[in-house]
CSV table of C-alpha atoms and ligand atoms in Angstrom, one decimal:
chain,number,residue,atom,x,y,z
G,1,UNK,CA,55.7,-95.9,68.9
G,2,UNK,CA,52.1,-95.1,68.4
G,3,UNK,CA,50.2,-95.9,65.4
G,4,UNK,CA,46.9,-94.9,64.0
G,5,UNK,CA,43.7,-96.3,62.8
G,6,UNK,CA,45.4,-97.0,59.4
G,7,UNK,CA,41.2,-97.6,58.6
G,8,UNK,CA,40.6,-93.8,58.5
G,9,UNK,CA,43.0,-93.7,55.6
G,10,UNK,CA,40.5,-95.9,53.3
G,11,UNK,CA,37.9,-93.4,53.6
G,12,UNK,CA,36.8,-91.9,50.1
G,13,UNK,CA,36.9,-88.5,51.3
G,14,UNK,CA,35.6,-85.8,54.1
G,15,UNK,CA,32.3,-86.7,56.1
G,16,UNK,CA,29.2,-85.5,53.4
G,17,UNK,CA,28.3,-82.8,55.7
G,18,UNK,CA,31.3,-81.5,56.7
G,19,UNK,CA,32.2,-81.0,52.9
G,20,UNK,CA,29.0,-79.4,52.2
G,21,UNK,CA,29.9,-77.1,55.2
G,22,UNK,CA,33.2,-76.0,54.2
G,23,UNK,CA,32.5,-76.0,50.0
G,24,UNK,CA,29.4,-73.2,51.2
G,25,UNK,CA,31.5,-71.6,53.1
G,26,UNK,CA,34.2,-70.8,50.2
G,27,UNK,CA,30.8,-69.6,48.1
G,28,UNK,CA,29.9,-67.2,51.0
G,29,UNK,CA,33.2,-65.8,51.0
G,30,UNK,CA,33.4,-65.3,47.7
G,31,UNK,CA,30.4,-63.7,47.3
G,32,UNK,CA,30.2,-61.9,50.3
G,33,UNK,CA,26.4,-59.9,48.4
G,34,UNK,CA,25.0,-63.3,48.8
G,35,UNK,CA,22.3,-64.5,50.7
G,36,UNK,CA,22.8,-68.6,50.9
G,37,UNK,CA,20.0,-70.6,51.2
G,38,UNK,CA,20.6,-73.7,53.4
G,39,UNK,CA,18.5,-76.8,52.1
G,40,UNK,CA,21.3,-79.2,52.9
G,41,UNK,CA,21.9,-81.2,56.0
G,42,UNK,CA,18.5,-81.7,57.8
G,43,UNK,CA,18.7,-80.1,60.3
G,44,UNK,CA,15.6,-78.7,62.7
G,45,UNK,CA,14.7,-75.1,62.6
G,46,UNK,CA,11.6,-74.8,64.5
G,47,UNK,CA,12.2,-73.7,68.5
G,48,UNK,CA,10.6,-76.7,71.2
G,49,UNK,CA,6.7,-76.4,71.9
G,50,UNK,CA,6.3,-75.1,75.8
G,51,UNK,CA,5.3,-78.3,77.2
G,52,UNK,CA,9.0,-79.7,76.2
G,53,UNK,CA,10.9,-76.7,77.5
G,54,UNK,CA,9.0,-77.5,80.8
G,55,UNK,CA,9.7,-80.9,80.7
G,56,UNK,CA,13.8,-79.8,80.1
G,57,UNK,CA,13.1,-76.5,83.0
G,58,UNK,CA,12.0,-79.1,85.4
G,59,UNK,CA,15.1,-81.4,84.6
G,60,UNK,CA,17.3,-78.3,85.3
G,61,UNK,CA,15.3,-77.2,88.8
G,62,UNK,CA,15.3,-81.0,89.6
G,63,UNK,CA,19.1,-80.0,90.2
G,64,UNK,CA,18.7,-76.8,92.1
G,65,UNK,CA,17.8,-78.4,95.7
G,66,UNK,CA,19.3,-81.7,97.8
G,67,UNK,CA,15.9,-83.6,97.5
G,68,UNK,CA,15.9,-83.8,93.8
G,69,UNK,CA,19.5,-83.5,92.8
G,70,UNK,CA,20.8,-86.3,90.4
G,71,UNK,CA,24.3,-87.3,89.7
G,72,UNK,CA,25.0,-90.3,87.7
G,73,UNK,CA,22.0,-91.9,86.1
G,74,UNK,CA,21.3,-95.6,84.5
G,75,UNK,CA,23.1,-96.2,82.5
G,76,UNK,CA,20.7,-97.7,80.4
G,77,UNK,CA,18.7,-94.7,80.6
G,78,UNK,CA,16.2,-93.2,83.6
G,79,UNK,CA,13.1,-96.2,84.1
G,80,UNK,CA,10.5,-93.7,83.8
G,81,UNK,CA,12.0,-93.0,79.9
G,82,UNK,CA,12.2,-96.5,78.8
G,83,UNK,CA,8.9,-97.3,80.2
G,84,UNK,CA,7.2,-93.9,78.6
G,85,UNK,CA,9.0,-95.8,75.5
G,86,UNK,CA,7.6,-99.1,76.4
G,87,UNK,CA,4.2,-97.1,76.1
G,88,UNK,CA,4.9,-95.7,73.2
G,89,UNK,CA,5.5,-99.2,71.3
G,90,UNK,CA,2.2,-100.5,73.1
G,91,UNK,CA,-0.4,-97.9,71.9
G,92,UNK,CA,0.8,-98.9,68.2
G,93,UNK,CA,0.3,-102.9,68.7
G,94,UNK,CA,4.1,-103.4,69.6
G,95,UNK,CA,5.3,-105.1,72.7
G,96,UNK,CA,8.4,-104.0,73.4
G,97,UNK,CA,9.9,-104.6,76.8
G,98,UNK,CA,11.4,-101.7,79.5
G,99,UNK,CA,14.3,-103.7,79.5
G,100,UNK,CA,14.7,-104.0,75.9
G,101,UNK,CA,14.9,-100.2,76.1
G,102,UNK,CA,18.5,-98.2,76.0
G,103,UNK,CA,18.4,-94.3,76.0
G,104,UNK,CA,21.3,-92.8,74.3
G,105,UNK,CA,22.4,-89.8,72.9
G,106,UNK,CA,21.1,-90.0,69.7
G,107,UNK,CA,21.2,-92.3,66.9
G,108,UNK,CA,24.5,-91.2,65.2
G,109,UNK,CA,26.8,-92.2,68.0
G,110,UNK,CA,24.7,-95.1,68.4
G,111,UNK,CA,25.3,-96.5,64.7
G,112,UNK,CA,28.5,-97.1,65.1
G,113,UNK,CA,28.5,-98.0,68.9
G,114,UNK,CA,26.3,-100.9,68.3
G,115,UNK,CA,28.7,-102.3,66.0
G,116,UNK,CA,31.2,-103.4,69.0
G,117,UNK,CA,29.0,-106.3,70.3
G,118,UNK,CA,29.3,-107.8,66.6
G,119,UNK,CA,32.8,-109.4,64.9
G,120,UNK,CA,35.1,-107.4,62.8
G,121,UNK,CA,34.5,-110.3,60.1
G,122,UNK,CA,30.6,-109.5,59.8
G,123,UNK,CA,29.9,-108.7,56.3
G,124,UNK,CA,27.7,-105.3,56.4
G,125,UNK,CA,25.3,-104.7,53.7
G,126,UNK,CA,23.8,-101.3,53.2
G,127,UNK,CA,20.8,-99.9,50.9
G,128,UNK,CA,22.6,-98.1,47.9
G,129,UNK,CA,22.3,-94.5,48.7
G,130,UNK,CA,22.0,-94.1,51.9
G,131,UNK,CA,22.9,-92.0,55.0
G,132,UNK,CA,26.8,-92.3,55.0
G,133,UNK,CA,27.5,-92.9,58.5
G,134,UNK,CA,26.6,-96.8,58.1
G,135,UNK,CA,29.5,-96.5,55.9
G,136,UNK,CA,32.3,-94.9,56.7
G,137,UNK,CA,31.8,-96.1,60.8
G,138,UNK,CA,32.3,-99.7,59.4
G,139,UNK,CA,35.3,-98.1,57.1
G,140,UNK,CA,37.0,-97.0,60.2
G,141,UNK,CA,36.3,-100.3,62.6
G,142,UNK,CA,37.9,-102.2,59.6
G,143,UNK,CA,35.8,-104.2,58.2
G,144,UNK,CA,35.7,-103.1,54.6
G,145,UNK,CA,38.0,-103.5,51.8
G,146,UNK,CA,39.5,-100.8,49.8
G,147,UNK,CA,38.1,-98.0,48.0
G,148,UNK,CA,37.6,-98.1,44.4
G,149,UNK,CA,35.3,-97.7,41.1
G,150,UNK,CA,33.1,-95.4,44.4
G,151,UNK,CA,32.7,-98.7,46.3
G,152,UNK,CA,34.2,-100.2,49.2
G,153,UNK,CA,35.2,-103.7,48.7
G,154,UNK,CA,33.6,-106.2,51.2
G,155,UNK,CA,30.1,-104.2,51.2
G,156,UNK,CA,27.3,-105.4,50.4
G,157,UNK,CA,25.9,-102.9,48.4
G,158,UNK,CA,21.5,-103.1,47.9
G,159,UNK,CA,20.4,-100.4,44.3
G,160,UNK,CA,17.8,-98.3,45.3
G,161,UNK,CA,16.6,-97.1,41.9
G,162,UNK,CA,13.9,-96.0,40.3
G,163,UNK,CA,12.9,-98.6,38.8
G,164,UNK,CA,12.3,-100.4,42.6
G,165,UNK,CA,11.2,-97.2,43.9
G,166,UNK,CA,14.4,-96.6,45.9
G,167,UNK,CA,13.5,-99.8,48.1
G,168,UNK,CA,15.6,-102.8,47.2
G,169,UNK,CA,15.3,-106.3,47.6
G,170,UNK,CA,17.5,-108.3,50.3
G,171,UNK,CA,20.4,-109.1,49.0
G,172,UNK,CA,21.1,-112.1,46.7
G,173,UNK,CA,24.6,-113.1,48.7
G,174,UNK,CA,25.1,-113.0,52.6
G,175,UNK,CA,25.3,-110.0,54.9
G,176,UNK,CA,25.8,-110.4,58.7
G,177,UNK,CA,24.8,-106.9,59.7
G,178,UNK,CA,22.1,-105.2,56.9
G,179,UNK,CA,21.9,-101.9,57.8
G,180,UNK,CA,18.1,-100.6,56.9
G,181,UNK,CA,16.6,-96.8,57.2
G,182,UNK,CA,12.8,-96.4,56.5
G,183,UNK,CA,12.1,-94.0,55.9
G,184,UNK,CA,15.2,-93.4,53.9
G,185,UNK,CA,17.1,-90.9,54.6
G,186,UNK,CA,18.4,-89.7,51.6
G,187,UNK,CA,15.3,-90.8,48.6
G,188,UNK,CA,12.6,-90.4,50.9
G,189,UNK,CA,11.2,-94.0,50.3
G,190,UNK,CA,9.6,-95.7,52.8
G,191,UNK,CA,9.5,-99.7,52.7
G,192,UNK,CA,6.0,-101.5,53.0
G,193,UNK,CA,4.7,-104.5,55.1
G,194,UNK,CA,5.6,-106.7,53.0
G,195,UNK,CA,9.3,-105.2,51.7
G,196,UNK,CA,10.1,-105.1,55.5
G,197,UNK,CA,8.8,-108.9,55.6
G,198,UNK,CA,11.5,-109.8,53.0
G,199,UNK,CA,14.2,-108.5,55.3
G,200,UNK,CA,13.3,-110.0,58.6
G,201,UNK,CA,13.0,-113.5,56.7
G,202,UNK,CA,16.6,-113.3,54.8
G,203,UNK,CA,17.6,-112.1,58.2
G,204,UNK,CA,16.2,-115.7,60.3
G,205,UNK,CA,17.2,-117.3,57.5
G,206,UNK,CA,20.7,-116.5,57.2
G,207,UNK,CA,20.9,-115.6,61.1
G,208,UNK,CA,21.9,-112.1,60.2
G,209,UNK,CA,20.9,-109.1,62.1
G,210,UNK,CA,19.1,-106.3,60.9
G,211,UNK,CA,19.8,-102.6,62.3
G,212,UNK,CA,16.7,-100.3,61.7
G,213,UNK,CA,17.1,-96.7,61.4
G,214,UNK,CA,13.9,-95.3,62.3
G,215,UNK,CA,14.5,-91.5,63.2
G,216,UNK,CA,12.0,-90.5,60.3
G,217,UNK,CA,9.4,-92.5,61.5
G,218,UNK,CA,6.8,-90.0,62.7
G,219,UNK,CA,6.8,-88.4,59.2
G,220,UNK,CA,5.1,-91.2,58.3
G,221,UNK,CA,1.2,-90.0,57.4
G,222,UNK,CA,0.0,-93.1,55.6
G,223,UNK,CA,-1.1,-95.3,58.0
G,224,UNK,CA,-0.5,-98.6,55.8
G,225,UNK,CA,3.1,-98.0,56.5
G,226,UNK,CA,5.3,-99.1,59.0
G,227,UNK,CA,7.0,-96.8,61.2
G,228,UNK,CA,8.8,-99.8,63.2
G,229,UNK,CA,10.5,-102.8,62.3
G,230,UNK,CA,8.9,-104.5,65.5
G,231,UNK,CA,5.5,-104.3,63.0
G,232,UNK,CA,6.8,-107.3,61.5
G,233,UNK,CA,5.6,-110.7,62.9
G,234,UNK,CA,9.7,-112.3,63.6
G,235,UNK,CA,11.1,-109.1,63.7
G,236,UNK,CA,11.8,-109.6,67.5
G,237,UNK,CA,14.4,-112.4,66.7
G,238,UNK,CA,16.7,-110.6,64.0
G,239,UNK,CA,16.2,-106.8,64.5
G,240,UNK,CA,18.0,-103.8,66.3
G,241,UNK,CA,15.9,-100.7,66.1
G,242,UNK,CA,17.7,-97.3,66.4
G,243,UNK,CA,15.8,-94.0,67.0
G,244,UNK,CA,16.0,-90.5,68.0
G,245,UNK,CA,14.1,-87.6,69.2
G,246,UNK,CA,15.9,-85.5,66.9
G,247,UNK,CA,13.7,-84.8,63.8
G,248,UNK,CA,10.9,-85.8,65.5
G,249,UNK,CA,11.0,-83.3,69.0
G,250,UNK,CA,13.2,-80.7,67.1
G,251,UNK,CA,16.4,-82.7,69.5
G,252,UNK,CA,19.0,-82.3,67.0
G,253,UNK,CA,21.4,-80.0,69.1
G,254,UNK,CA,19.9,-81.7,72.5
G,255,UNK,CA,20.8,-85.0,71.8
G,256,UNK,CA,18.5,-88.1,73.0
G,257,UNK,CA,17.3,-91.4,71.4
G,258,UNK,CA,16.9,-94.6,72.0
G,259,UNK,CA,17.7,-98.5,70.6
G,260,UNK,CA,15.8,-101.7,71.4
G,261,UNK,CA,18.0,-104.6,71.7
G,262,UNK,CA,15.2,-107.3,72.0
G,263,UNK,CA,16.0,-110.0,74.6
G,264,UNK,CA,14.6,-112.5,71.8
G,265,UNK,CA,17.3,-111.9,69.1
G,266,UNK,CA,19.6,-114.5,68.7
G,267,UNK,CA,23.3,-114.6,67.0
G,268,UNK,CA,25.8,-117.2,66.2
G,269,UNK,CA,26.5,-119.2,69.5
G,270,UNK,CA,24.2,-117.0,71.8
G,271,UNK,CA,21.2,-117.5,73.9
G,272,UNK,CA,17.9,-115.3,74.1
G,273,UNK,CA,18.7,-112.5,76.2
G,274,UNK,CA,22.2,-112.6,75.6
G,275,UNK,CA,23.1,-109.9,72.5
G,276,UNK,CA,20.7,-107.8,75.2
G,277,UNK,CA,23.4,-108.4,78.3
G,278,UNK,CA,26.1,-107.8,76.0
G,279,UNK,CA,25.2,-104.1,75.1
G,280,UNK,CA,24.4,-103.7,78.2
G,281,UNK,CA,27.8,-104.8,79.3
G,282,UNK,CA,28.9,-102.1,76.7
G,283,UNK,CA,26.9,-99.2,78.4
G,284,UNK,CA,27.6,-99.6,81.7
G,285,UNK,CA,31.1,-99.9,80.7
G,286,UNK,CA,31.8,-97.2,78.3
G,287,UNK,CA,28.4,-94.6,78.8
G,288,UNK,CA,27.3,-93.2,81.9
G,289,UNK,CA,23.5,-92.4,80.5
G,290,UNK,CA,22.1,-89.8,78.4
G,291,UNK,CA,22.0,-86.6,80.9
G,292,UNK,CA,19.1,-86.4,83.3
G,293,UNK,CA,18.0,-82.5,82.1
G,294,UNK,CA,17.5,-83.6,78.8
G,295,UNK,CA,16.1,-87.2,79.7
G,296,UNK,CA,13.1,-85.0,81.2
G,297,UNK,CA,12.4,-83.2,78.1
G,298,UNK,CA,12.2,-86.7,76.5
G,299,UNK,CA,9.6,-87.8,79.2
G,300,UNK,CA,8.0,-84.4,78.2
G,301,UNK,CA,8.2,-85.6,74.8
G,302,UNK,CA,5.9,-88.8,75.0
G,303,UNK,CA,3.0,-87.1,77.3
G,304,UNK,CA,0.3,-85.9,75.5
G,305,UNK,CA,0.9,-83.1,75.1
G,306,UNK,CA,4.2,-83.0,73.9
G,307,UNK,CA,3.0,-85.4,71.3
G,308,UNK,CA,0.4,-83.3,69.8
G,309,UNK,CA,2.6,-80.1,70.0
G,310,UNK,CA,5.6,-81.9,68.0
G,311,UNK,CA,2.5,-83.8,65.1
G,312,UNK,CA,2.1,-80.0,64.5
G,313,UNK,CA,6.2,-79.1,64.2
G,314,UNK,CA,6.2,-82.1,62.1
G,315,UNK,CA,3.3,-81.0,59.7
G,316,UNK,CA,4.4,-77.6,59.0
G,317,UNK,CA,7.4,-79.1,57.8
G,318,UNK,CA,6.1,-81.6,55.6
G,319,UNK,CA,3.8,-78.4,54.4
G,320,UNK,CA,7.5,-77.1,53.3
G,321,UNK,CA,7.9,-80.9,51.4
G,322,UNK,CA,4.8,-80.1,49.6
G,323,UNK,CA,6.1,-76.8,48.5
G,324,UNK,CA,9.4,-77.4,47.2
G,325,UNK,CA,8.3,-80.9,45.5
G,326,UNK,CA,5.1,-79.2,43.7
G,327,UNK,CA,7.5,-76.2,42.3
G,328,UNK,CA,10.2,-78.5,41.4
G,329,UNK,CA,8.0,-80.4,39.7
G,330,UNK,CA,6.4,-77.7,38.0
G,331,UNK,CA,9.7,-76.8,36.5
G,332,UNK,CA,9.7,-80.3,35.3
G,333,UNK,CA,12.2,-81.6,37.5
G,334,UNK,CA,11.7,-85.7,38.3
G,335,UNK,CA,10.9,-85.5,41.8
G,336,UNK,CA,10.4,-88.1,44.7
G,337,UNK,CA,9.9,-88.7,48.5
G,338,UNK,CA,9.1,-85.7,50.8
G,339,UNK,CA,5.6,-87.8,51.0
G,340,UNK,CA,5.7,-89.3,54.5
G,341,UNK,CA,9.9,-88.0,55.0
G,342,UNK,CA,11.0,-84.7,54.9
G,343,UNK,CA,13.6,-85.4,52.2
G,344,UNK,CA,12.7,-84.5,48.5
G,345,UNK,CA,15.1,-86.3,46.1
G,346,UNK,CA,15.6,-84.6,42.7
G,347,UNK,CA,17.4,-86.8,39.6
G,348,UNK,CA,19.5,-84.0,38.1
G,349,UNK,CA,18.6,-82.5,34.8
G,350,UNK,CA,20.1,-83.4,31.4
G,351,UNK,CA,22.5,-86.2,33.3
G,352,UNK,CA,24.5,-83.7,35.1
G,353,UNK,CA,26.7,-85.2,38.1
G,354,UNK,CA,25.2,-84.8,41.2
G,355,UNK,CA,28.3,-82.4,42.6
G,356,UNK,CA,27.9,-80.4,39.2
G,357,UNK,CA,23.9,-80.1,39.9
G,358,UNK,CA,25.1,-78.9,43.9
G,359,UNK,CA,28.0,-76.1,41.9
G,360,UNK,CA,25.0,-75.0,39.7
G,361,UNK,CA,22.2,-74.9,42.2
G,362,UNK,CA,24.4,-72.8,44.5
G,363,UNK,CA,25.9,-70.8,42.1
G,364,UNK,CA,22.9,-69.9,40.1
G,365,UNK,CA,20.2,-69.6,42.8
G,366,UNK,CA,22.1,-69.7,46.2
G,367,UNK,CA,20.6,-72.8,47.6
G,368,UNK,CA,22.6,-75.4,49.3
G,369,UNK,CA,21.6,-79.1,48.9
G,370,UNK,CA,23.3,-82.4,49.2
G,371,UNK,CA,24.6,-84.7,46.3
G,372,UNK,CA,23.3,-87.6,46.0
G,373,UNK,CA,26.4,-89.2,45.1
G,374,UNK,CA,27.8,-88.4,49.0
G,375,UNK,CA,25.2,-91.1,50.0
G,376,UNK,CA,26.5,-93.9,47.6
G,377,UNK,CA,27.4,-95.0,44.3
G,378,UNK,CA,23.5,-95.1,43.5
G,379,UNK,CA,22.9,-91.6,44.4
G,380,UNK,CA,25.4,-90.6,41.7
G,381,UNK,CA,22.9,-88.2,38.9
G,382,UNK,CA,20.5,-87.6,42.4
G,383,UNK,CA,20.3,-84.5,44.7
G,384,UNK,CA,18.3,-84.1,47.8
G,385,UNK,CA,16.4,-81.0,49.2
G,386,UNK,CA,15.4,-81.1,52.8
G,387,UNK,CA,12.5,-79.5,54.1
G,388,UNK,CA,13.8,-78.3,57.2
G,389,UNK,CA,13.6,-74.9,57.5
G,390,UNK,CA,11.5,-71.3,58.6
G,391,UNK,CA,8.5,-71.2,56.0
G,392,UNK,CA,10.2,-67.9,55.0
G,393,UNK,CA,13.1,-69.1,54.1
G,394,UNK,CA,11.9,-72.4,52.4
G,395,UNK,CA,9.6,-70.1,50.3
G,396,UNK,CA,12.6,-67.9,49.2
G,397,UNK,CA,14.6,-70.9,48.6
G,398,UNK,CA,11.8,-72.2,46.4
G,399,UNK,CA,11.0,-68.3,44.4
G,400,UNK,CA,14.5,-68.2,44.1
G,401,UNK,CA,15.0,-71.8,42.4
G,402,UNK,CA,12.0,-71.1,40.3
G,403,UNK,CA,13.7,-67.6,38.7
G,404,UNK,CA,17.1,-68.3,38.6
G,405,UNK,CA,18.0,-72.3,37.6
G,406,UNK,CA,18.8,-72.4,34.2
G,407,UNK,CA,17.5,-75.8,32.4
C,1,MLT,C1,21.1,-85.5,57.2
C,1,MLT,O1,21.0,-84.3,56.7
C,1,MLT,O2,21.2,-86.5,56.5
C,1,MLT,C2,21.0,-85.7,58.6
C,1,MLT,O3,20.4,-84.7,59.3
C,1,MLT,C3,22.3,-85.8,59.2
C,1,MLT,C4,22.2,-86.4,60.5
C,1,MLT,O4,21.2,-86.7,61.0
C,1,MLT,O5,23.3,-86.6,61.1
């Protein structure tokens, strides 16, 4: 007889999103006169700058006659990608090898991918809130505990608070796998220099591996900040860095990113080179490349052009940041991030639950957000605002906040 994934049946709840998605959903259709006001799942509004929907037209004619047709790809992605990436690393200081380079699908699927070259007994350690799919993939591959008391047993879990401005500390016991997003996706935080330096040194030291979500990076405007892990000296021998063309070429429904497996990091009874051969192993075995229409827009991406026509994308929306955190503020809401991320995280008024705030913002203004406590324990008493969106709408979110919210 078939069984299942028993796994699944540890996990707290639905996936955060999907229960934002269906909760809005009821409002809607219960209040058919309303006009709901999505500031919830990030999600990319603006349409791709021309020199990318070239790039992806030319990918598309490329098929249309025998001399350029493509079938199958690399699977580790098409050369001319992973070197543009290569390139990409090198004009901020970072040497980071084409063959270091994997082109996937995106960093979601990637996440939990990468977790099939490790052990099932790795202890994972994860910043306290934080985006939930570090979570709940390890849930399912088995290698937490049981739910309770709104943590899994057998995580690691890392406070972002306040008090350490939503960056924590490595963590005082062991972790195998520390899971790391800068900026953070959900408080907005990004980690310094020197925080980063903290990591990469637990992580020699107790020959743990780091896995760095960067697919905020290029919100990043102060240029004392990191934007990769690979900025920090050691970094090579302990860190995986995921990333994605999704926030920052407007790729969410696309789908392309990339993750550096650098030949120097070491593991438990491996040589250099070797975690590098495994994943590969993994690729060619279970993905047959990112597809070769979209792999051009990504090429498209990286020129120049594309470049400077995706800065501007990402400005206007951290121009929305700036408007939501100055009239939240204003209202005398405690207010953080949406500084060099394009999350703005709110601690609820007057101690309310973060699903009570999400009930009372939708209800009394028609704006959907996401409760902090669906990224962790510590997000519990948090809610985040996300500043993707048509200026319009953003602005209409914001008048409507400002009139309506009761506090
Ligand atoms: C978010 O809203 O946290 C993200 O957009 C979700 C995602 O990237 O999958």
């Amino acid at each position: 007889m078939a069984t299942i994934n028993t796994n699944f049946h540890k996990l707290a709840g639905s996936y955060l999103f999907a229960e934002i998605a269906k909760r809005t959903k009821q409002f809607a259709e219960n209040n058919p006169s309303a006009t709901v006001m999505r500031l919830g799942i990030g999600n990319t509004t603006e349409p791709l700058p021309s020199s990318i929907i070239k790039g992806l037209s030319l990918g598309v004619q490329k098929l249309a006659s025998v001399a350029t047709y493509s079938g199958y790809g690399d699977e580790q992605g098409d050369a001319r990608l992973r070197l543009a990436l290569a390139d990409f690393y090198k004009n901020r200081g970072i040497t980071v090898l084409e063959q270091e380079i994997f082109i996937s699908d995106g960093a979601k699927p990637e996440l939990p991918n990468i977790q099939q070259i490790f052990g099932s007994n790795n202890v994972i350690a994860v910043q306290d809130p934080v985006y939930p799919v570090y979570v709940d993939s390890n849930v399912i591959a088995g290698r937490t505990g049981v739910y309770t008391n709104g943590r899994y047993k057998k995580i690691v879990y890392m406070p972002c608070t306040q008090k350490n401005g939503f960056v924590p500390m490595p963590p005082k016991e062991h972790a195998d796998l520390i899971y790391l997003c800068s900026p953070n996706n959900p408080t907005g935080a990004v980690a310094t220099k020197k925080q980063l330096k903290a990591f990469v040194d637990f992580a020699i030291k107790h020959k743990s591996v780091l896995i760095f979500d960067a697919a905020y990076s290029e919100f990043i405007s102060d240029k004392t900040l990191p934007r990769s892990i690979y900025e920090i000296p050691g970094a090579q021998k302990c860190a995986i860095e995921i990333n994605s063309f999704s926030k920052m070429a407007g790729f969410t429904g696309v789908r392309l990113g990339w993750t550096v497996i650098p030949l120097e990091l070491v593991i438990e009874k491996t040589e250099k080179g070797e975690v590098n051969k495994l994943w590969n192993r993994r690729q060619t075995t279970m993905f047959n490349g990112a597809s070769n229409i979209v792999q051009e827009g990504g090429l498209a991406v990286l020129s120049k052009e594309g470049q400077r026509e995706c800065k501007k994308i990402i400005t206007y929306y951290m121009e929305n940041a700036k408007i939501i955190k100055k009239a939240l503020e204003k209202l005398g809401l405690t207010v953080f991030g949406g500084e060099n991320a394009p999350y703005i995280w709110i601690k609820t008024p007057k101690n309310m639950s973060s699903w009570e705030f999400f009930d009372k913002l939708l209800n009394e203004t028609h704006v959907v957000g996401t409760p902090g406590s669906g990224f962790g324990p510590g997000g519990e008493g948090y809610f985040r605002l996300s500043a993707f969106g048509h200026r319009e709408n953003i602005e209409k979110a914001v008048q409507s906040i400002q009139k309506n919210l009761k506090i």
